[in-house]
mmCIF file of C-alpha atoms and ligand atoms in Angstrom:
data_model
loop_
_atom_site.group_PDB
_atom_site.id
_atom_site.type_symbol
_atom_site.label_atom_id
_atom_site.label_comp_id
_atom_site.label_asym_id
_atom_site.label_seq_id
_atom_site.Cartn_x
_atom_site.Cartn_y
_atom_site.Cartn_z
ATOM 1 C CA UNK A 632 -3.463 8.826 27.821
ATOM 2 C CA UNK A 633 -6.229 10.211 25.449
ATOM 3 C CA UNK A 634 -7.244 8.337 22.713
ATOM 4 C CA UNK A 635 -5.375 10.001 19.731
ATOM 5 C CA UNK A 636 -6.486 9.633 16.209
ATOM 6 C CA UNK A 637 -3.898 8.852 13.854
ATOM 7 C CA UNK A 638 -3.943 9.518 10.069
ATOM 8 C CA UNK A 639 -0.364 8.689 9.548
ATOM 9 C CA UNK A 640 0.600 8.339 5.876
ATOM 10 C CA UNK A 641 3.173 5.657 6.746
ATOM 11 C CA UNK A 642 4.007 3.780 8.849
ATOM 12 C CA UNK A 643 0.498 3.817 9.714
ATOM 13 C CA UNK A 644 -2.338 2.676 12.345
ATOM 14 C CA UNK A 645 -2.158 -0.788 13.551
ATOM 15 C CA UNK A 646 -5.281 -2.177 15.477
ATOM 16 C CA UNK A 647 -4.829 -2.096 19.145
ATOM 17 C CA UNK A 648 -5.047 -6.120 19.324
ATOM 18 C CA UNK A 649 -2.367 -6.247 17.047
ATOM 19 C CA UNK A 650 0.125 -3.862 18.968
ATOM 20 C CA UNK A 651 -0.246 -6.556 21.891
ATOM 21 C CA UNK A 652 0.077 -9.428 20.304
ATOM 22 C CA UNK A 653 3.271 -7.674 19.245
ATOM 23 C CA UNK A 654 4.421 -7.050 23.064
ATOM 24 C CA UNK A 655 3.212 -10.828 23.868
ATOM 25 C CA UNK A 656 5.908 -12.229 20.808
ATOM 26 C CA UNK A 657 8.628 -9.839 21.893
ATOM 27 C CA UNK A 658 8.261 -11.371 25.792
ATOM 28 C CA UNK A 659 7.039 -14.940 24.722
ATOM 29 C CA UNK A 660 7.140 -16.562 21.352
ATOM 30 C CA UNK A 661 4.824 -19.076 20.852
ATOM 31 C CA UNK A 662 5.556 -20.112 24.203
ATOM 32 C CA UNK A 663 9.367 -20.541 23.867
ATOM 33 C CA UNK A 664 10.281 -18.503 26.615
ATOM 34 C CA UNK A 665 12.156 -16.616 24.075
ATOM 35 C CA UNK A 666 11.542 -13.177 22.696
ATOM 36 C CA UNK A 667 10.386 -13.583 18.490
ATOM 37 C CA UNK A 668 13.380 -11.066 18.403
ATOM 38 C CA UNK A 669 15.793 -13.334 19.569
ATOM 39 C CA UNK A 670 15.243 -16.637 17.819
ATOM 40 C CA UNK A 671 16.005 -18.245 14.909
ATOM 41 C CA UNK A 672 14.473 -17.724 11.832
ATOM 42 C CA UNK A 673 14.686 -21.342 10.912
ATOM 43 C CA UNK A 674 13.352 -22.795 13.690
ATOM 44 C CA UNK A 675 10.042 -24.295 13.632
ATOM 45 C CA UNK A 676 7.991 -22.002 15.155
ATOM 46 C CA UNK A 677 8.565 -18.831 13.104
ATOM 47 C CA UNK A 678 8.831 -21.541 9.702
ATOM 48 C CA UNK A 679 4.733 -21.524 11.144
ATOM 49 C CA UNK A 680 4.753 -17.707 10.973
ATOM 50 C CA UNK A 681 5.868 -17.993 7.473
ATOM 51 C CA UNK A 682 3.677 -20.413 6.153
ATOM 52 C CA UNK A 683 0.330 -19.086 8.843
ATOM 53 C CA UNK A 684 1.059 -15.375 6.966
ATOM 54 C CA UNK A 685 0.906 -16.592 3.381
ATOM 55 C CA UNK A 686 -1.885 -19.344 3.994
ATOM 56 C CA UNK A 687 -3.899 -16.492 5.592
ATOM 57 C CA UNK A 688 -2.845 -13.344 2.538
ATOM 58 C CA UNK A 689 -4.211 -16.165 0.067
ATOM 59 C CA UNK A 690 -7.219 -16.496 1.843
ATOM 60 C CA UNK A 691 -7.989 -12.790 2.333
ATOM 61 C CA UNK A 692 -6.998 -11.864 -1.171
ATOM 62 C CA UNK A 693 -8.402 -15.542 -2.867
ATOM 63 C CA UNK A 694 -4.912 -15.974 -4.337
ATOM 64 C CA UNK A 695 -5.031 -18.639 -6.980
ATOM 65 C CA UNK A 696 -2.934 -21.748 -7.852
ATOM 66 C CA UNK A 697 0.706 -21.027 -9.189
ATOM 67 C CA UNK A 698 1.369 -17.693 -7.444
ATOM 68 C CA UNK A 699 4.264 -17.643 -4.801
ATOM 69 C CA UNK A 700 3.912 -15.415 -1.777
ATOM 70 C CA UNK A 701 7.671 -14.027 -0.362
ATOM 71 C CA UNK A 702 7.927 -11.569 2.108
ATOM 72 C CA UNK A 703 11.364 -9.523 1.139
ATOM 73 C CA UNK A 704 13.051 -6.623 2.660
ATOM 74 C CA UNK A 705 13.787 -3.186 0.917
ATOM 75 C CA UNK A 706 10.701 -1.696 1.015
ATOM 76 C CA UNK A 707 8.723 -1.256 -2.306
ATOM 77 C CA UNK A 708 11.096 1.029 -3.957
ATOM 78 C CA UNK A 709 13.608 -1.874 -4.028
ATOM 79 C CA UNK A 710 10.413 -3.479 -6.098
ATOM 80 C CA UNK A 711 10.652 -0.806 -8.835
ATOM 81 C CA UNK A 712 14.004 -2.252 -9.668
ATOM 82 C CA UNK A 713 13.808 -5.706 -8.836
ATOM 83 C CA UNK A 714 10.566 -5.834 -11.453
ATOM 84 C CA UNK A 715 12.398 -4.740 -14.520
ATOM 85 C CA UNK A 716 15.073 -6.701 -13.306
ATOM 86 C CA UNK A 717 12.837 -9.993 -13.669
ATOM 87 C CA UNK A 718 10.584 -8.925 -16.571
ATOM 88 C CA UNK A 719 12.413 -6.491 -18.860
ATOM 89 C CA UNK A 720 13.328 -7.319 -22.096
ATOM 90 C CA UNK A 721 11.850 -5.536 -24.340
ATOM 91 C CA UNK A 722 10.613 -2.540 -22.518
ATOM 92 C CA UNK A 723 7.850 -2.396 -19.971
ATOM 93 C CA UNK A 724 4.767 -0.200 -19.627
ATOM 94 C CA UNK A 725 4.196 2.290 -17.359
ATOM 95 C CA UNK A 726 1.438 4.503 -16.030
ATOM 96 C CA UNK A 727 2.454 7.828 -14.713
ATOM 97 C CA UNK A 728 0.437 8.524 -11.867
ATOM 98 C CA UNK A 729 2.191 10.127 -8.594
ATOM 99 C CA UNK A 730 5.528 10.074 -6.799
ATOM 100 C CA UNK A 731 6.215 6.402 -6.483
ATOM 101 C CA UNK A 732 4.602 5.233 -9.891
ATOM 102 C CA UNK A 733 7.206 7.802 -11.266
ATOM 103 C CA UNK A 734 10.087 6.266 -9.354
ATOM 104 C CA UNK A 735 8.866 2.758 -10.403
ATOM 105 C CA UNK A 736 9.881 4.499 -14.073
ATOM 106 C CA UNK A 737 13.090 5.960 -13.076
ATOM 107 C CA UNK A 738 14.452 2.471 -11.271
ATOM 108 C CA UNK A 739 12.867 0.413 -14.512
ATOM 109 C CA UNK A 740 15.254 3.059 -16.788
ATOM 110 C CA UNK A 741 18.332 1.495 -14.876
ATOM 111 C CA UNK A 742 17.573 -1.685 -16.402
ATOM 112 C CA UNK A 743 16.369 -0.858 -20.095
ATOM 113 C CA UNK A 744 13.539 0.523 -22.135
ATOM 114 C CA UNK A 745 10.855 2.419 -20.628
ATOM 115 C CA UNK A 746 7.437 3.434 -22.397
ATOM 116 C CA UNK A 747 5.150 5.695 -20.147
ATOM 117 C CA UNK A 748 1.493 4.656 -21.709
ATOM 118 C CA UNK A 749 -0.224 7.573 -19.957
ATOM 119 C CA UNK A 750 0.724 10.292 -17.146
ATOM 120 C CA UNK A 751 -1.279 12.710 -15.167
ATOM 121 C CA UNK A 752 1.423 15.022 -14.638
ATOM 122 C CA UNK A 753 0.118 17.781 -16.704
ATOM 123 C CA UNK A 754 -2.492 18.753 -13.732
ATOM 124 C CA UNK A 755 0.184 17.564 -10.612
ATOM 125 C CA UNK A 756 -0.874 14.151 -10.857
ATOM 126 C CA UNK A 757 -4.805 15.032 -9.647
ATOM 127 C CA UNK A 758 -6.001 12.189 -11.692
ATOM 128 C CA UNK A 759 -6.097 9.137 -13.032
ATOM 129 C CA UNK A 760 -5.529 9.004 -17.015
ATOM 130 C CA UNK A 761 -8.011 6.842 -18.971
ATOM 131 C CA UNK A 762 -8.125 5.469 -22.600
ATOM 132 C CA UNK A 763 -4.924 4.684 -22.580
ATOM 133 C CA UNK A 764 -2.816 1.643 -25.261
ATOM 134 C CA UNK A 765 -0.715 -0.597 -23.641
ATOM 135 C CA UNK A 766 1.598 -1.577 -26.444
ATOM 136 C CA UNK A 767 1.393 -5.381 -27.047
ATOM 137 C CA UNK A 768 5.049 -5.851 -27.763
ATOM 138 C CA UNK A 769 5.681 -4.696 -23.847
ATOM 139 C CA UNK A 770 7.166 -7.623 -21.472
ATOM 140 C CA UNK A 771 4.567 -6.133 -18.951
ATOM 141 C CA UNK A 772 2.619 -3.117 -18.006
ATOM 142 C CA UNK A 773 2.949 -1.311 -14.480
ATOM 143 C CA UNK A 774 0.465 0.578 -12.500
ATOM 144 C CA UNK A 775 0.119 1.509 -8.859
ATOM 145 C CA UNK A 776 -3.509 1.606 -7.715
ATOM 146 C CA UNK A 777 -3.382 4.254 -5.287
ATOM 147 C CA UNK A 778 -1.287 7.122 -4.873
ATOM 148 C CA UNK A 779 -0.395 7.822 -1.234
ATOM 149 C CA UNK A 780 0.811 11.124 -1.641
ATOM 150 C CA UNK A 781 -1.529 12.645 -4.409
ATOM 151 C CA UNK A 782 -4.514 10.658 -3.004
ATOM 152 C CA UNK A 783 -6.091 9.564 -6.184
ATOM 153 C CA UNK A 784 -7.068 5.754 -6.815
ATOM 154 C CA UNK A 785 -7.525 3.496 -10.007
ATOM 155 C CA UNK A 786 -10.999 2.503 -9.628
ATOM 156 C CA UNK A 787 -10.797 -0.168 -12.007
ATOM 157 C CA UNK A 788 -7.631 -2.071 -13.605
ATOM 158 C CA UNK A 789 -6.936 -2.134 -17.747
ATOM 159 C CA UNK A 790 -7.819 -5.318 -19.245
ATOM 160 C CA UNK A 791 -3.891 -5.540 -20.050
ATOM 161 C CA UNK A 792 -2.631 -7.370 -23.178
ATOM 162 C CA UNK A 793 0.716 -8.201 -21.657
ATOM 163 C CA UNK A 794 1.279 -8.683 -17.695
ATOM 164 C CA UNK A 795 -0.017 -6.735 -15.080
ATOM 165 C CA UNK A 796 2.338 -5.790 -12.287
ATOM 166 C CA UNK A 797 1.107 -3.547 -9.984
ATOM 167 C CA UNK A 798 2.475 -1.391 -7.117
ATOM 168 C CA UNK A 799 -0.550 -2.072 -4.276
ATOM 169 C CA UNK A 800 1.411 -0.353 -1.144
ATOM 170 C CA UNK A 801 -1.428 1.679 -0.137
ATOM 171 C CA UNK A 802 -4.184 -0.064 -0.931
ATOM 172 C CA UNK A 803 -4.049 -3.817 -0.602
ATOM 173 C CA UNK A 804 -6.198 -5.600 1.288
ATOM 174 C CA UNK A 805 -8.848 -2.892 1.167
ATOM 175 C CA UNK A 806 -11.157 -3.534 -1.503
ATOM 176 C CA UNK A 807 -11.194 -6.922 -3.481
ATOM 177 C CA UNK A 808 -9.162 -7.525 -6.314
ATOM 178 C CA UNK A 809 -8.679 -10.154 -8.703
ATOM 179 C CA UNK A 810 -5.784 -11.723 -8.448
ATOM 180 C CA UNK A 811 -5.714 -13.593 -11.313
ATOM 181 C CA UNK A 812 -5.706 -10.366 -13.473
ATOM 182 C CA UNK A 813 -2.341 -9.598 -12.359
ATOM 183 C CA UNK A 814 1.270 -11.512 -12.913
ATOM 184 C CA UNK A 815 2.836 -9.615 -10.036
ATOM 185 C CA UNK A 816 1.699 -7.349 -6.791
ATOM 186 C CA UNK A 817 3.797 -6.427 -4.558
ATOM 187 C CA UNK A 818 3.008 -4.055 -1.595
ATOM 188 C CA UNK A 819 5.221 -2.762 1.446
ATOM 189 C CA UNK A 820 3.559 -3.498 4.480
ATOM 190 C CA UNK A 821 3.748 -0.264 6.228
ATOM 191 C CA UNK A 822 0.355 1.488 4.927
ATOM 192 C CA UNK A 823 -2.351 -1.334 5.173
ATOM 193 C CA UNK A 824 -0.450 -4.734 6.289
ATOM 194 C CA UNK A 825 1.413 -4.307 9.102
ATOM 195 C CA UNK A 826 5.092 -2.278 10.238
ATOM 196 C CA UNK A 827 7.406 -1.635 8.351
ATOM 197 C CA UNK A 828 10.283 -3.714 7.171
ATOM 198 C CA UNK A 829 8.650 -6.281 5.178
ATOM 199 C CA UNK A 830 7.502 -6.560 1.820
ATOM 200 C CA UNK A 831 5.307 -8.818 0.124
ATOM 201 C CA UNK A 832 5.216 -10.247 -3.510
ATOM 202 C CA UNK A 833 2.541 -12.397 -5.283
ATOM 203 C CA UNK A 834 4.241 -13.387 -7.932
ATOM 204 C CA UNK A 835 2.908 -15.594 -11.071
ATOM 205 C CA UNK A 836 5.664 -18.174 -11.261
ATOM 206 C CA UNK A 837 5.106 -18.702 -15.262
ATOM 207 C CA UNK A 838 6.054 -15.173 -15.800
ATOM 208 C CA UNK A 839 9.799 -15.567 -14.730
ATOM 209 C CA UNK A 840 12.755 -17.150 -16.150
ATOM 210 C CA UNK A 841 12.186 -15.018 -19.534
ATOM 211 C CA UNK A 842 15.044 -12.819 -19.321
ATOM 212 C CA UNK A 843 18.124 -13.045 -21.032
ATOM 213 C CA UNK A 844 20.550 -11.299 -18.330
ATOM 214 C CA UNK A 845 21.948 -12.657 -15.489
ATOM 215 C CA UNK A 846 20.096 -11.560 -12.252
ATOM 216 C CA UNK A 847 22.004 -11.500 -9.077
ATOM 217 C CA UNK A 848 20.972 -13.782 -6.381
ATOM 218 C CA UNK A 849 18.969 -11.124 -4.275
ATOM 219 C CA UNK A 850 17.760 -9.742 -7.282
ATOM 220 C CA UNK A 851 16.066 -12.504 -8.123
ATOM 221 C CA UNK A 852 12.497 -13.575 -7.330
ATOM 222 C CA UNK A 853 13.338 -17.721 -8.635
ATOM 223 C CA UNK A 854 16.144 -17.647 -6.096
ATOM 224 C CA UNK A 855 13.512 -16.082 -3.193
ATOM 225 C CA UNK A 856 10.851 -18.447 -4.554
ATOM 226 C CA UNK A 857 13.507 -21.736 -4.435
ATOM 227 C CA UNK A 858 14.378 -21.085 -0.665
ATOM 228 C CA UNK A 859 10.735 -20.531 0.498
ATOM 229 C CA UNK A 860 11.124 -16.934 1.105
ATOM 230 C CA UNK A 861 13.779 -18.032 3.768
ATOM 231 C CA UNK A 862 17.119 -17.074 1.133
ATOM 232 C CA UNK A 863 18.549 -14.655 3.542
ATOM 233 C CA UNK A 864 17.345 -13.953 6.851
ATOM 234 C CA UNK A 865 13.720 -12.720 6.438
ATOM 235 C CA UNK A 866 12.772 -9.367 8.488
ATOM 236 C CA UNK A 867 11.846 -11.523 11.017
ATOM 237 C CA UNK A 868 9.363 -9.563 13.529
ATOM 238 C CA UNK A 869 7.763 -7.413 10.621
ATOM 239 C CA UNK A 870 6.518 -10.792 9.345
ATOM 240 C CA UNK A 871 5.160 -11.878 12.450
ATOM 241 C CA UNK A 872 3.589 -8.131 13.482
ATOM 242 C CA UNK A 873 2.045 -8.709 9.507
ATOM 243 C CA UNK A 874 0.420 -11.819 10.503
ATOM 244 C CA UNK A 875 -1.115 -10.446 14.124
ATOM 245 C CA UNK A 876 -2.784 -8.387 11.493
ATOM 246 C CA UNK A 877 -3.588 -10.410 8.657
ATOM 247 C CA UNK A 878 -5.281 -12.547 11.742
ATOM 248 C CA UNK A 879 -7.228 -9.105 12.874
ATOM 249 C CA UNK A 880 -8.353 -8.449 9.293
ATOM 250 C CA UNK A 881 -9.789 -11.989 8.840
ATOM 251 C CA UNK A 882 -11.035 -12.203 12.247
ATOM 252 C CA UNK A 883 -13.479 -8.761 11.638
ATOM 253 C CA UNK A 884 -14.981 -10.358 8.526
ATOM 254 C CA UNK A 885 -11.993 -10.165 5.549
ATOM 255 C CA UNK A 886 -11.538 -8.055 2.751
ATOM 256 C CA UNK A 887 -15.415 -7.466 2.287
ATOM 257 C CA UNK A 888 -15.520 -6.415 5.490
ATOM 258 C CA UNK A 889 -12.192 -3.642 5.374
ATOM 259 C CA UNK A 890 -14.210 -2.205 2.071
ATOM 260 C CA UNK A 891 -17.034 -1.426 3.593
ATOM 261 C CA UNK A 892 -15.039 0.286 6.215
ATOM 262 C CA UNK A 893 -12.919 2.102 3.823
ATOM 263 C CA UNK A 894 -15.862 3.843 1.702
ATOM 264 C CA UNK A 895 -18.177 4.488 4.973
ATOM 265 C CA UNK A 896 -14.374 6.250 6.071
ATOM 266 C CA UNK A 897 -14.069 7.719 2.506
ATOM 267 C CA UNK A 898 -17.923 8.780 2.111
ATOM 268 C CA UNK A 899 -18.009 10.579 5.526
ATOM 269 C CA UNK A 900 -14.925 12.947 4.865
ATOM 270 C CA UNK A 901 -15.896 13.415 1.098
ATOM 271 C CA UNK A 902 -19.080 15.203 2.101
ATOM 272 C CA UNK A 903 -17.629 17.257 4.860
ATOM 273 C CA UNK A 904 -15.063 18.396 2.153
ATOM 274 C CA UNK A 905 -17.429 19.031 -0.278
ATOM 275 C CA UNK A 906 -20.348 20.388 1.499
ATOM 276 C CA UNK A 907 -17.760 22.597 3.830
ATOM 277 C CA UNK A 908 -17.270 26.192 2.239
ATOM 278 C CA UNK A 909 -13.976 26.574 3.829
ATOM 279 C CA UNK A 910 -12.665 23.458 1.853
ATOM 280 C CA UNK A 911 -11.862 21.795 -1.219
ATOM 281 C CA UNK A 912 -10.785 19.049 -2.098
ATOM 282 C CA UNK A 913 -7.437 17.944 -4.441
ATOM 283 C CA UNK A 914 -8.306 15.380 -6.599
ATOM 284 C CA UNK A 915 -11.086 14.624 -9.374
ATOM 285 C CA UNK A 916 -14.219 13.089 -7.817
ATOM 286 C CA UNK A 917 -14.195 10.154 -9.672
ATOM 287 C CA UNK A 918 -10.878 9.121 -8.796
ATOM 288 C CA UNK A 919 -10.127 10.202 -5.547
ATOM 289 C CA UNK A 920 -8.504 7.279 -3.065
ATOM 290 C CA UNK A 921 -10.454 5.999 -0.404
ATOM 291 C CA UNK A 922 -7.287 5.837 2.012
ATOM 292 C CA UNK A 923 -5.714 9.243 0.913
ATOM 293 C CA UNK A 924 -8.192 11.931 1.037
ATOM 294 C CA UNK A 925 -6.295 15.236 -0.074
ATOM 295 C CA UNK A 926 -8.115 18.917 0.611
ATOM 296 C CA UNK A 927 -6.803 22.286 0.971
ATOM 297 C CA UNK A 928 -8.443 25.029 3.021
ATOM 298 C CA UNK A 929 -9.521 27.563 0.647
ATOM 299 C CA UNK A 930 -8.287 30.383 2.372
ATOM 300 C CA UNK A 931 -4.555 29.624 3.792
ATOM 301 C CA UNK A 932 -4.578 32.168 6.253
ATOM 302 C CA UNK A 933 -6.856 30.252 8.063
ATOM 303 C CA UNK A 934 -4.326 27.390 8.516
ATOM 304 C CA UNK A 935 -2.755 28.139 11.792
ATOM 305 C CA UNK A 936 -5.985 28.401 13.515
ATOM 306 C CA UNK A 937 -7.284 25.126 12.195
ATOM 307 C CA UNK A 938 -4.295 23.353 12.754
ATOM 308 C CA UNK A 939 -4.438 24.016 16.384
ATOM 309 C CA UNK A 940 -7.720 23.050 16.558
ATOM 310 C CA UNK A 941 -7.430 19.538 15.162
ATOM 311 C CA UNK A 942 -4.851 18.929 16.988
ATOM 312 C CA UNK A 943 -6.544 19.906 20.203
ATOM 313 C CA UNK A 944 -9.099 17.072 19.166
ATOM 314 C CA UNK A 945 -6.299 14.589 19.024
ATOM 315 C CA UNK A 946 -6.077 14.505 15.653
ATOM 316 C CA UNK A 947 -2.280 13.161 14.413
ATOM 317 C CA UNK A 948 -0.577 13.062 10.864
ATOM 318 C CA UNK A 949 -2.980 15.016 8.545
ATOM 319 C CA UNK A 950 -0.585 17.417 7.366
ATOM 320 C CA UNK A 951 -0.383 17.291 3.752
ATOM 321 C CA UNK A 952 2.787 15.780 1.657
ATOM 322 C CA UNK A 953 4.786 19.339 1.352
ATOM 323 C CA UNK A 954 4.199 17.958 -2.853
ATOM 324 C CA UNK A 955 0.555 18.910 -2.428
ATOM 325 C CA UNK A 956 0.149 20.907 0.719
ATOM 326 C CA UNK A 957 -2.564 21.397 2.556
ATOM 327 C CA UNK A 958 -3.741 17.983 4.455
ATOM 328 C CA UNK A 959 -3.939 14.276 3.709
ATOM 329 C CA UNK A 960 -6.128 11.895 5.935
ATOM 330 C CA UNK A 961 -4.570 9.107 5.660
ATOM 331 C CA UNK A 962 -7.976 5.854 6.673
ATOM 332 C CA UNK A 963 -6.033 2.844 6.750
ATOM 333 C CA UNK A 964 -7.976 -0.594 7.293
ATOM 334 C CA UNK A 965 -7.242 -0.105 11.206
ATOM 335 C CA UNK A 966 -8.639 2.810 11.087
ATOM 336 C CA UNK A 967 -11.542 3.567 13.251
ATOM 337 C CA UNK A 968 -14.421 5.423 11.658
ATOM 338 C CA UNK A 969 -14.685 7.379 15.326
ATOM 339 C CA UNK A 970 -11.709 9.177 14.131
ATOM 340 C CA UNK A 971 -12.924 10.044 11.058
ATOM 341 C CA UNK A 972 -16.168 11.641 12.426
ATOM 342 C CA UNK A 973 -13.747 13.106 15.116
ATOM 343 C CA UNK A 974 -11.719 14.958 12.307
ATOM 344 C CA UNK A 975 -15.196 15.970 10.732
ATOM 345 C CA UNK A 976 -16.375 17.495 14.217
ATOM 346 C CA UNK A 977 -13.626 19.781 14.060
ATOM 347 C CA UNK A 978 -14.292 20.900 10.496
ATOM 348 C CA UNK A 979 -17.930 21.287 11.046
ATOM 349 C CA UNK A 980 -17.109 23.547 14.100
ATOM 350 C CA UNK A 981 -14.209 25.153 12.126
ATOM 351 C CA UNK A 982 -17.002 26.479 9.670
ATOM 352 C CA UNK A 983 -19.057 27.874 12.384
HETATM 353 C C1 PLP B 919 5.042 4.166 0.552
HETATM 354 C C2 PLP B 919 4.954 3.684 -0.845
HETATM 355 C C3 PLP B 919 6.074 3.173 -1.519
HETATM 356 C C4 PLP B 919 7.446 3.156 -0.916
HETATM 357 O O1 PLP B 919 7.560 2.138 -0.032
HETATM 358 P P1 PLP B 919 8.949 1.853 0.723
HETATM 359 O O2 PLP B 919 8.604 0.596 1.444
HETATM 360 O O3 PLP B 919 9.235 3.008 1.591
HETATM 361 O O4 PLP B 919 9.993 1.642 -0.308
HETATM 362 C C5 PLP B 919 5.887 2.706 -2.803
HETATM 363 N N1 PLP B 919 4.689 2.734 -3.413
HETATM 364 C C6 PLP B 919 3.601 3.228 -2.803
HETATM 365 C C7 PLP B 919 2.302 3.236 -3.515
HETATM 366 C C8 PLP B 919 3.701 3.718 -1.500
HETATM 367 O O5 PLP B 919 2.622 4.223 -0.891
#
């Protein structure tokens, strides 16, 4: 088979090491004899998985003291509501930036009051907005620092008066952040981590416990935290698929090393889209995302031919979300920065 490049959106890349380490589990566990997909979850050897996955995420990420790690199932969007169903009160903040920070909003409205600090929906979400006021008398304020389908990225978080809770799908594990800025991050695995099924919380545990309703049992982040992530069955091989890659990411030299990756990645396309006359790219310059890049070809009658040209390279997955059009490169950390210089060879030839 030819080497195809793939830009997938989501479910995304996975490093080639990581996809057999995956066949190795599902034919021998941890030398069981047994498949990882047919043993128990409470056995000792995937209890290690558990505990190897979180020990290495709070390595990578420098996760301090007093933050629990759990590894849930239902994706991020069941995040949006499970948030407000742990923090809400009063009302929580919310920044308005793309598709899934406005879902975050709709979910949180289930729940109780909702204040949207700032949105960038006037120009179809091609920004990020700045100078924003998140109101003091919020229970916390929620972000999401990159916006998979729009492709723009927070370059920088709010020194926040009240709790930070942010929606890191896309993005985590890419660039450093600090932690300790934050009382909650969560992040499905499928973009950056690992397949999907699993998703993972960091959770400040002082933050909890300071809502008046009742929260049912899977609801509930103390109930998760109490049973070591184990309350129900866990989504057993997405958790040990996540580790064969949290291994790979610490293995090639850590978070440092994925940033570097991710704006050599980010840099290269940039300056094909901006020095190519044939294209242009979506989102302002300053806060474009270095794992989404969004562009349009100028002329769109020029769209068939192209798109049988990149995919004649091998290129897979950059149509763009039918929301924006055009194409989105999706440069996860697995991603290769052959492929990106692949999809650049077939604009530069495009233009000629
Ligand atoms: C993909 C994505 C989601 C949705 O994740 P699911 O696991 O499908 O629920 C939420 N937020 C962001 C930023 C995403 O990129």
């Amino acid at each position: 088979m030819s080497k195809v490049h793939n830009f997938s959106a989501g479910p995304s890349i996975l490093p080639k090491e990581v996809i057999d380490a995956c066949v190795e589990g599902i034919q021998n566990f941890s030398g069981t004899g047994l498949s990882v997909l047919e043993v128990s979850h409470r056995g000792k050897e995937f209890i290690a998985v558990v505990e190897e996955a979180q020990a290495t995420l709070k390595e990578l990420m420098g996760i301090p003291e007093g933050y629990e790690i759990l590894f849930l199932g239902g994706g991020a969007s069941m995040q949006f509501l499970m948030v407000a169903y742990n923090l809400l009160e009063t009302k929580g903040a919310y920044l308005k930036t793309g598709v899934w920070a406005s879902n975050a909003i709709k979910e949180a409205k289930y729940i109780g009051n909702v204040e949207v600090v700032a949105s960038s929906e006037d120009k179809n979400f091609s920004y990020i907005p700045k100078n924003y006021t998140i109101p003091s008398d919020a229970d916390y304020f929620h972000c999401a620092s990159n916006n998979t389908i729009y492709g723009s990225q927070m370059q920088s978080f709010p020194d926040s008066p009240v709790t930070m809770v942010c929606d890191m799908s896309s993005d985590i594990l890419s660039k450093r952040v600090d932690v300790s800025k934050f009382g909650l991050i969560y992040a499905g695995a499928q973009k950056n981590m690992g397949p999907a099924g699993v998703t993972v919380v960091i959770v400040r545990k002082d933050i909890l416990g300071k809502v008046s309703r009742q929260i049912p049992s899977m609801m509930n982040y103390k109930v998760h935290i109490d049973k070591e992530t184990m309350f129900n069955t866990p989504p057993v091989f997405p958790i040990f698929a996540m580790l064969q890659n949290l291994k790979w990411v610490k293995k090639v030299g850590g978070v440092a090393e994925m940033q570097k990756r991710a704006a050599a990645r980010a840099n290269l396309l940039y300056d094909e889209i901006d020095n190519n006359p044939l294209f242009q790219g979506t989102v302002e310059t300053g806060d474009r995302s270095q794992m989404n890049a969004c562009f349009l070809l100028k002329d769109t009658a020029l769209e068939e031919k192209f798109n049988a040209a990149w995919k004649a390279a091998g290129i897979s997955g950059i149509k763009g979300h039918r929301l924006v059009g055009g194409y989105r490169a999706s440069m996860y950390n697995a991603l290769p920065i052959e492929s990106v210089e692949a999809l650049v060879n077939v604009m530069r030839n495009f233009n000629k």
